[in-house]
Amino acid sequence: MTMQQQERGCLPLTNCFATVPQDRWYAVERFGKYSHMLGPGLAFAGPDCCGCCLSFRSITSRVEQNTVNVQTKTKDNVFVTCRVAVQQSVRPENAYDAMYKLANVHEQIDSYVSDVVRSAVPHMLLDEAFEKKDDISEAVQKKLETEMTTYGFQIHKALVTELVPDSSVVQSMNEINKQKRLRDAAVMAAEAEKVRVVKAAEAAADASQLQGEGIARQRRAIVDGLRDSITHGTNGTLSTDQISELLLITQYFETLRDIAANSKAQTVFLPHSASAVADVASQVRNGIMQAGAGGRMETGAPCGAEGLRDGPRHAVLAQSDPRHHKGSGDGGVAATCWLRSGPRGTAEPASVQTEPNLSDSACTREYR
């Protein structure tokens, strides 16, 4: 609806009388010249002949709103569309100015709003423009009040209703916000996982402590029971080493019992301490020496040795000729190996002598 328009009187063929609506003002023009204003209701305008003498022009008294869209850019070179809603009305005492001074009120207001917005927004960043919309509104309203009062208009409000950046910028801002929320969610999830792990560790520690206390009480009761059962009826006492040995034996058999209870158990007991390793090495070394001594005795048998006889000391002389072996050189070298009997009939090396130029296949045995 336009702010002003031509009107006609309430009687046909004459404009002597006019019915003025409550929300409008009528300006009476006599032969095209402004005469006076008519208020709401039935009013006599003056003598008229067939509508040739008098005519009416009306303007609304309601508050109207103009919506202005201004495209500009921010300080960080982001193009935005700023939508400003301006609410204005005609001053009753200045209705004449509102009717006759402005040809198009909406375009005039649009020009002032665009000037203010394009002067204020380029000094702000995009985020600042969103945060300082009230500052833009106050600047626009102040400018319009100063300028439009001259034309008989009262500015009630100038509201920045919307700031619309370019669609790609909106998408980027949404993505930034999304990633920020995802980061916060990841941090919160990590904190929750941390709390869960810490609480689980604390619970496991408490459970292990209670389990250890239970095992300690159980072993104390076992030791007390073993000591009482062994020393019952006697005045004897058990030392700490004996009690520890009993406890270890009890644990050993409990372990065997647990392994036997599991049908899928695959467990092999091996010595694992430093002394046990030394034990294994000693046993292997003794076995190798005994096997080597038996091999030397069997090697001397074809040369006529009958083995070692029982006695305090025995000696065997064995000769080896290099000519009997592949790759041997000239001249025979005889090796005399003196053996003495050890405990339980074992042979131990006593001395080794080398004698050249002995006859082949000679084997001498001497008993002392």
Short mmCIF file of C-alpha atoms in Angstrom, two decimals:
data_model
loop_
_atom_site.label_atom_id
_atom_site.label_comp_id
_atom_site.label_asym_id
_atom_site.label_seq_id
_atom_site.Cartn_x
_atom_site.Cartn_y
_atom_site.Cartn_z
CA MET A 1 0.00 0.00 0.00
CA THR A 2 1.41 3.40 -1.02
CA MET A 3 1.83 6.11 1.58
CA GLN A 4 -0.15 8.76 -0.34
CA GLN A 5 -2.85 8.66 -3.03
CA GLN A 6 -5.61 10.67 -4.66
CA GLU A 7 -9.05 10.62 -2.99
CA ARG A 8 -12.66 11.72 -3.86
CA GLY A 9 -15.50 13.17 -1.78
CA CYS A 10 -18.32 11.14 -0.27
CA LEU A 11 -21.03 12.71 -2.51
CA PRO A 12 -21.32 12.05 -6.22
CA LEU A 13 -20.37 14.76 -8.67
CA THR A 14 -18.87 16.95 -5.95
CA ASN A 15 -16.06 17.05 -3.41
CA CYS A 16 -17.75 19.35 -0.96
CA PHE A 17 -17.79 16.72 1.76
CA ALA A 18 -15.24 13.98 2.47
CA THR A 19 -15.23 11.02 4.84
CA VAL A 20 -11.66 10.69 6.20
CA PRO A 21 -10.62 7.24 7.59
CA GLN A 22 -9.09 7.06 11.04
CA ASP A 23 -5.66 5.97 9.77
CA ARG A 24 -5.26 8.72 7.13
CA TRP A 25 -4.92 12.44 6.66
CA TYR A 26 -6.53 14.32 3.79
CA ALA A 27 -4.95 17.33 2.19
CA VAL A 28 -7.48 19.64 0.45
CA GLU A 29 -6.25 21.17 -2.78
CA ARG A 30 -8.14 24.04 -4.35
CA PHE A 31 -7.41 24.18 -8.04
CA GLY A 32 -4.26 22.15 -7.36
CA LYS A 33 -2.96 24.32 -4.54
CA TYR A 34 -2.74 23.10 -0.97
CA SER A 35 -5.45 24.59 1.17
CA HIS A 36 -5.67 22.80 4.51
CA MET A 37 -5.72 19.35 6.21
CA LEU A 38 -8.78 17.31 7.12
CA GLY A 39 -8.85 15.08 10.18
CA PRO A 40 -10.63 11.72 10.51
CA GLY A 41 -14.41 11.71 10.12
CA LEU A 42 -16.95 13.63 7.98
CA ALA A 43 -15.62 17.01 7.06
CA PHE A 44 -16.70 19.91 4.85
CA ALA A 45 -13.97 20.76 2.39
CA GLY A 46 -15.59 23.78 0.71
CA PRO A 47 -17.76 24.66 -2.28
CA ASP A 48 -17.09 22.61 -5.36
CA CYS A 49 -18.61 22.24 -8.79
CA CYS A 50 -18.52 18.76 -10.25
CA GLY A 51 -15.14 18.06 -8.60
CA CYS A 52 -13.38 20.74 -10.62
CA CYS A 53 -12.59 23.10 -7.76
CA LEU A 54 -11.49 20.74 -4.99
CA SER A 55 -9.40 17.60 -4.90
CA PHE A 56 -8.00 15.43 -2.10
CA ARG A 57 -4.63 13.85 -1.44
CA SER A 58 -4.23 11.42 1.49
CA ILE A 59 -1.31 9.90 3.44
CA THR A 60 -1.35 7.13 6.01
CA SER A 61 -0.83 7.76 9.71
CA ARG A 62 0.20 4.18 10.45
CA VAL A 63 3.73 3.04 11.24
CA GLU A 64 5.18 1.43 8.15
CA GLN A 65 8.23 -0.78 7.77
CA ASN A 66 10.73 -0.65 4.95
CA THR A 67 13.11 -3.59 4.43
CA VAL A 68 16.45 -2.64 2.91
CA ASN A 69 19.01 -5.21 1.65
CA VAL A 70 22.54 -3.88 1.45
CA GLN A 71 25.46 -5.91 0.07
CA THR A 72 28.88 -4.97 1.38
CA LYS A 73 32.13 -6.55 2.54
CA THR A 74 33.78 -6.82 5.91
CA LYS A 75 37.31 -5.94 6.96
CA ASP A 76 38.46 -9.51 6.25
CA ASN A 77 37.09 -9.28 2.67
CA VAL A 78 33.98 -11.37 3.19
CA PHE A 79 30.93 -10.23 1.22
CA VAL A 80 27.75 -10.13 3.27
CA THR A 81 24.17 -9.08 2.67
CA CYS A 82 22.85 -6.91 5.49
CA ARG A 83 19.08 -6.75 5.88
CA VAL A 84 17.78 -3.65 7.75
CA ALA A 85 14.16 -3.06 8.75
CA VAL A 86 13.23 0.61 9.20
CA GLN A 87 9.99 1.54 10.96
CA GLN A 88 8.71 5.08 10.28
CA SER A 89 5.52 7.10 10.49
CA VAL A 90 4.29 10.58 9.53
CA ARG A 91 4.37 13.32 12.17
CA PRO A 92 0.85 14.84 12.48
CA GLU A 93 2.19 18.35 12.58
CA ASN A 94 4.39 17.73 9.56
CA ALA A 95 1.94 15.93 7.29
CA TYR A 96 2.29 18.66 4.68
CA ASP A 97 6.07 18.05 4.45
CA ALA A 98 5.57 14.28 4.22
CA MET A 99 3.15 14.73 1.31
CA TYR A 100 4.87 17.36 -0.76
CA LYS A 101 8.60 17.22 -0.09
CA LEU A 102 9.46 13.61 -1.00
CA ALA A 103 8.59 11.88 -4.23
CA ASN A 104 9.50 8.37 -3.01
CA VAL A 105 10.00 7.83 0.69
CA HIS A 106 11.15 4.22 0.36
CA GLU A 107 13.97 5.04 -2.03
CA GLN A 108 15.09 7.91 0.17
CA ILE A 109 15.27 5.68 3.23
CA ASP A 110 17.02 2.96 1.19
CA SER A 111 19.76 5.43 0.21
CA TYR A 112 20.41 6.57 3.76
CA VAL A 113 20.50 3.03 5.13
CA SER A 114 22.89 1.84 2.41
CA ASP A 115 25.21 4.77 3.08
CA VAL A 116 25.41 4.05 6.81
CA VAL A 117 25.82 0.28 6.46
CA ARG A 118 28.54 0.55 3.82
CA SER A 119 30.40 2.99 6.04
CA ALA A 120 30.25 0.93 9.25
CA VAL A 121 30.56 -2.74 8.22
CA PRO A 122 33.88 -2.48 6.25
CA HIS A 123 35.60 -1.50 9.52
CA MET A 124 34.56 -4.75 11.21
CA LEU A 125 35.60 -8.36 10.87
CA LEU A 126 32.91 -10.88 10.03
CA ASP A 127 32.60 -12.10 13.61
CA GLU A 128 32.56 -8.51 14.87
CA ALA A 129 29.77 -7.65 12.44
CA PHE A 130 27.64 -10.40 13.95
CA GLU A 131 28.52 -9.29 17.46
CA LYS A 132 27.96 -5.56 16.85
CA LYS A 133 24.64 -5.56 15.02
CA ASP A 134 23.21 -3.24 17.66
CA ASP A 135 25.93 -0.70 16.91
CA ILE A 136 24.98 -0.79 13.23
CA SER A 137 21.30 -0.38 14.12
CA GLU A 138 22.02 2.64 16.32
CA ALA A 139 24.10 4.26 13.59
CA VAL A 140 21.36 3.76 10.99
CA GLN A 141 18.62 5.05 13.29
CA LYS A 142 20.59 8.14 14.26
CA LYS A 143 21.27 8.97 10.63
CA LEU A 144 17.63 8.52 9.59
CA GLU A 145 16.25 10.54 12.50
CA THR A 146 18.48 13.43 11.57
CA GLU A 147 17.62 13.38 7.87
CA MET A 148 13.98 12.28 7.77
CA THR A 149 12.74 14.80 10.34
CA THR A 150 13.07 17.45 7.69
CA TYR A 151 10.57 15.57 5.54
CA GLY A 152 8.02 15.10 8.31
CA PHE A 153 8.79 11.48 9.21
CA GLN A 154 9.50 9.98 12.60
CA ILE A 155 11.89 7.00 12.75
CA HIS A 156 10.83 4.54 15.44
CA LYS A 157 13.39 1.75 14.94
CA ALA A 158 16.11 0.66 12.57
CA LEU A 159 16.83 -3.04 13.09
CA VAL A 160 19.57 -5.16 11.52
CA THR A 161 17.56 -8.34 11.19
CA GLU A 162 20.02 -10.49 9.26
CA LEU A 163 23.63 -10.76 8.12
CA VAL A 164 24.00 -13.28 5.33
CA PRO A 165 27.56 -14.13 4.17
CA ASP A 166 28.30 -15.87 0.90
CA SER A 167 27.14 -19.49 0.82
CA SER A 168 30.72 -20.83 0.63
CA VAL A 169 31.66 -18.76 3.67
CA VAL A 170 28.62 -20.08 5.54
CA GLN A 171 29.65 -23.63 4.69
CA SER A 172 33.20 -22.97 5.89
CA MET A 173 31.97 -21.46 9.13
CA ASN A 174 29.71 -24.42 9.73
CA GLU A 175 32.62 -26.79 9.07
CA ILE A 176 34.81 -24.87 11.54
CA ASN A 177 32.08 -25.06 14.14
CA LYS A 178 31.57 -28.74 13.41
CA GLN A 179 35.27 -29.55 13.78
CA LYS A 180 35.43 -27.57 17.01
CA ARG A 181 32.50 -29.52 18.41
CA LEU A 182 34.09 -32.79 17.28
CA ARG A 183 37.33 -31.80 18.98
CA ASP A 184 35.49 -30.97 22.19
CA ALA A 185 33.64 -34.27 21.95
CA ALA A 186 36.93 -36.15 21.44
CA VAL A 187 38.46 -34.39 24.45
CA MET A 188 35.46 -35.23 26.59
CA ALA A 189 35.53 -38.85 25.40
CA ALA A 190 39.25 -39.07 26.19
CA GLU A 191 38.65 -37.61 29.64
CA ALA A 192 35.87 -40.12 30.23
CA GLU A 193 38.13 -42.96 29.07
CA LYS A 194 40.88 -41.66 31.35
CA VAL A 195 38.54 -41.63 34.32
CA ARG A 196 37.33 -45.12 33.45
CA VAL A 197 40.89 -46.49 33.14
CA VAL A 198 42.01 -44.78 36.34
CA LYS A 199 39.03 -46.07 38.28
CA ALA A 200 39.55 -49.57 36.84
CA ALA A 201 43.23 -49.43 37.85
CA GLU A 202 42.32 -48.25 41.33
CA ALA A 203 39.77 -51.03 41.63
CA ALA A 204 42.32 -53.59 40.40
CA ALA A 205 44.87 -52.25 42.90
CA ASP A 206 42.39 -52.51 45.76
CA ALA A 207 41.40 -56.00 44.63
CA SER A 208 45.05 -57.07 44.42
CA GLN A 209 45.72 -55.64 47.86
CA LEU A 210 42.77 -57.48 49.37
CA GLN A 211 43.74 -60.66 47.52
CA GLY A 212 47.31 -60.35 48.78
CA GLU A 213 46.08 -59.88 52.34
CA GLY A 214 43.86 -62.95 51.95
CA ILE A 215 46.74 -65.03 50.58
CA ALA A 216 48.99 -63.82 53.40
CA ARG A 217 46.43 -64.87 56.01
CA GLN A 218 45.94 -68.19 54.24
CA ARG A 219 49.68 -68.93 54.24
CA ARG A 220 49.99 -67.82 57.84
CA ALA A 221 47.24 -70.26 58.77
CA ILE A 222 48.92 -73.04 56.76
CA VAL A 223 52.27 -72.42 58.44
CA ASP A 224 50.65 -72.35 61.87
CA GLY A 225 48.81 -75.58 61.10
CA LEU A 226 51.96 -77.33 59.85
CA ARG A 227 53.99 -76.18 62.83
CA ASP A 228 51.30 -77.31 65.28
CA SER A 229 50.82 -80.67 63.57
CA ILE A 230 54.57 -81.39 63.54
CA THR A 231 55.38 -80.20 67.06
CA HIS A 232 52.16 -81.48 68.62
CA GLY A 233 52.89 -83.53 71.70
CA THR A 234 56.55 -82.54 71.70
CA ASN A 235 58.51 -79.68 73.11
CA GLY A 236 60.40 -79.12 69.87
CA THR A 237 60.21 -75.98 67.76
CA LEU A 238 60.70 -75.31 64.06
CA SER A 239 63.19 -72.77 62.77
CA THR A 240 62.36 -70.11 60.21
CA ASP A 241 64.17 -72.02 57.43
CA GLN A 242 62.19 -75.16 58.17
CA ILE A 243 58.92 -73.27 58.14
CA SER A 244 59.85 -71.62 54.81
CA GLU A 245 60.74 -75.03 53.37
CA LEU A 246 57.40 -76.46 54.46
CA LEU A 247 55.59 -73.50 52.93
CA LEU A 248 57.45 -73.84 49.62
CA ILE A 249 56.71 -77.55 49.50
CA THR A 250 53.04 -76.85 50.15
CA GLN A 251 52.92 -74.27 47.37
CA TYR A 252 54.72 -76.64 45.03
CA PHE A 253 52.16 -79.38 45.51
CA GLU A 254 49.30 -76.89 45.21
CA THR A 255 50.72 -75.84 41.86
CA LEU A 256 50.89 -79.47 40.75
CA ARG A 257 47.31 -79.92 41.84
CA ASP A 258 46.14 -76.87 39.85
CA ILE A 259 48.01 -78.07 36.75
CA ALA A 260 46.51 -81.55 37.04
CA ALA A 261 43.03 -80.06 37.39
CA ASN A 262 43.35 -78.43 33.96
CA SER A 263 43.02 -80.99 31.19
CA LYS A 264 44.67 -78.68 28.65
CA ALA A 265 47.69 -77.77 30.78
CA GLN A 266 51.05 -77.90 29.00
CA THR A 267 53.63 -77.08 31.65
CA VAL A 268 57.24 -78.24 31.98
CA PHE A 269 59.24 -77.63 35.16
CA LEU A 270 62.79 -76.51 34.45
CA PRO A 271 65.44 -75.16 36.81
CA HIS A 272 65.58 -71.43 36.43
CA SER A 273 67.86 -70.07 39.16
CA ALA A 274 71.59 -69.33 38.85
CA SER A 275 72.55 -72.29 41.04
CA ALA A 276 70.30 -74.57 38.99
CA VAL A 277 72.05 -73.44 35.80
CA ALA A 278 75.40 -74.28 37.38
CA ASP A 279 73.99 -77.68 38.39
CA VAL A 280 72.91 -78.43 34.82
CA ALA A 281 76.31 -77.41 33.45
CA SER A 282 78.09 -79.64 35.96
CA GLN A 283 75.92 -82.63 35.08
CA VAL A 284 76.49 -82.14 31.35
CA ARG A 285 80.26 -81.77 31.85
CA ASN A 286 80.50 -84.96 33.95
CA GLY A 287 78.49 -86.90 31.37
CA ILE A 288 80.76 -85.78 28.54
CA MET A 289 83.92 -86.76 30.46
CA GLN A 290 82.53 -90.20 31.30
CA ALA A 291 81.52 -90.76 27.66
CA GLY A 292 85.00 -89.71 26.48
CA ALA A 293 86.73 -92.06 28.89
CA GLY A 294 84.61 -95.00 27.72
CA GLY A 295 85.42 -94.20 24.07
CA ARG A 296 89.20 -94.26 24.74
CA MET A 297 88.92 -97.63 26.44
CA GLU A 298 87.01 -99.10 23.50
CA THR A 299 89.57 -97.65 21.03
CA GLY A 300 92.46 -99.47 22.73
CA ALA A 301 90.77 -102.87 22.67
CA PRO A 302 91.74 -103.90 19.11
CA CYS A 303 95.36 -103.29 19.97
CA GLY A 304 95.24 -106.07 22.54
CA ALA A 305 94.08 -104.13 25.60
CA GLU A 306 91.82 -106.18 27.84
CA GLY A 307 90.45 -103.28 29.78
CA LEU A 308 91.20 -102.15 33.26
CA ARG A 309 91.52 -104.67 36.03
CA ASP A 310 90.52 -104.05 39.56
CA GLY A 311 93.42 -102.75 41.56
CA PRO A 312 94.76 -99.67 43.11
CA ARG A 313 96.51 -98.42 39.94
CA HIS A 314 96.50 -99.53 36.30
CA ALA A 315 98.36 -98.29 33.26
CA VAL A 316 97.70 -98.80 29.58
CA LEU A 317 100.20 -98.06 26.82
CA ALA A 318 98.59 -97.47 23.46
CA GLN A 319 100.36 -96.70 20.20
CA SER A 320 98.97 -94.90 17.18
CA ASP A 321 100.79 -94.95 13.88
CA PRO A 322 99.93 -92.11 11.45
CA ARG A 323 100.50 -94.45 8.52
CA HIS A 324 97.31 -96.29 9.48
CA HIS A 325 95.28 -93.07 8.92
CA LYS A 326 94.44 -91.24 5.77
CA GLY A 327 96.82 -88.42 5.00
CA SER A 328 99.57 -89.58 7.43
CA GLY A 329 103.26 -88.88 6.71
CA ASP A 330 106.38 -91.05 7.02
CA GLY A 331 107.69 -92.27 10.36
CA GLY A 332 105.61 -93.64 13.17
CA VAL A 333 104.75 -91.71 16.28
CA ALA A 334 103.61 -93.69 19.27
CA ALA A 335 101.52 -92.07 21.99
CA THR A 336 101.72 -93.62 25.41
CA CYS A 337 98.70 -92.77 27.61
CA TRP A 338 98.99 -93.59 31.26
CA LEU A 339 95.70 -94.11 33.03
CA ARG A 340 95.03 -94.81 36.65
CA SER A 341 91.89 -96.17 38.08
CA GLY A 342 89.64 -93.80 39.93
CA PRO A 343 86.96 -94.58 42.45
CA ARG A 344 84.41 -97.23 41.46
CA GLY A 345 86.54 -98.40 38.48
CA THR A 346 86.45 -95.11 36.51
CA ALA A 347 89.47 -94.22 34.41
CA GLU A 348 91.20 -90.88 34.85
CA PRO A 349 94.14 -89.60 32.72
CA ALA A 350 97.47 -89.61 34.59
CA SER A 351 100.08 -88.59 31.99
CA VAL A 352 100.78 -88.63 28.25
CA GLN A 353 104.13 -89.46 26.66
CA THR A 354 105.18 -89.53 23.00
CA GLU A 355 107.65 -92.16 21.75
CA PRO A 356 108.84 -92.40 18.12
CA ASN A 357 109.70 -95.51 16.02
CA LEU A 358 107.74 -98.09 17.92
CA SER A 359 106.63 -101.19 16.06
CA ASP A 360 103.19 -101.28 14.56
CA SER A 361 100.22 -102.65 16.44
CA ALA A 362 102.09 -102.62 19.71
CA CYS A 363 100.04 -102.45 22.85
CA THR A 364 101.63 -102.83 26.24
CA ARG A 365 99.80 -103.16 29.55
CA GLU A 366 101.43 -102.68 32.89
CA TYR A 367 99.99 -103.20 36.32
CA ARG A 368 101.22 -101.52 39.47
#
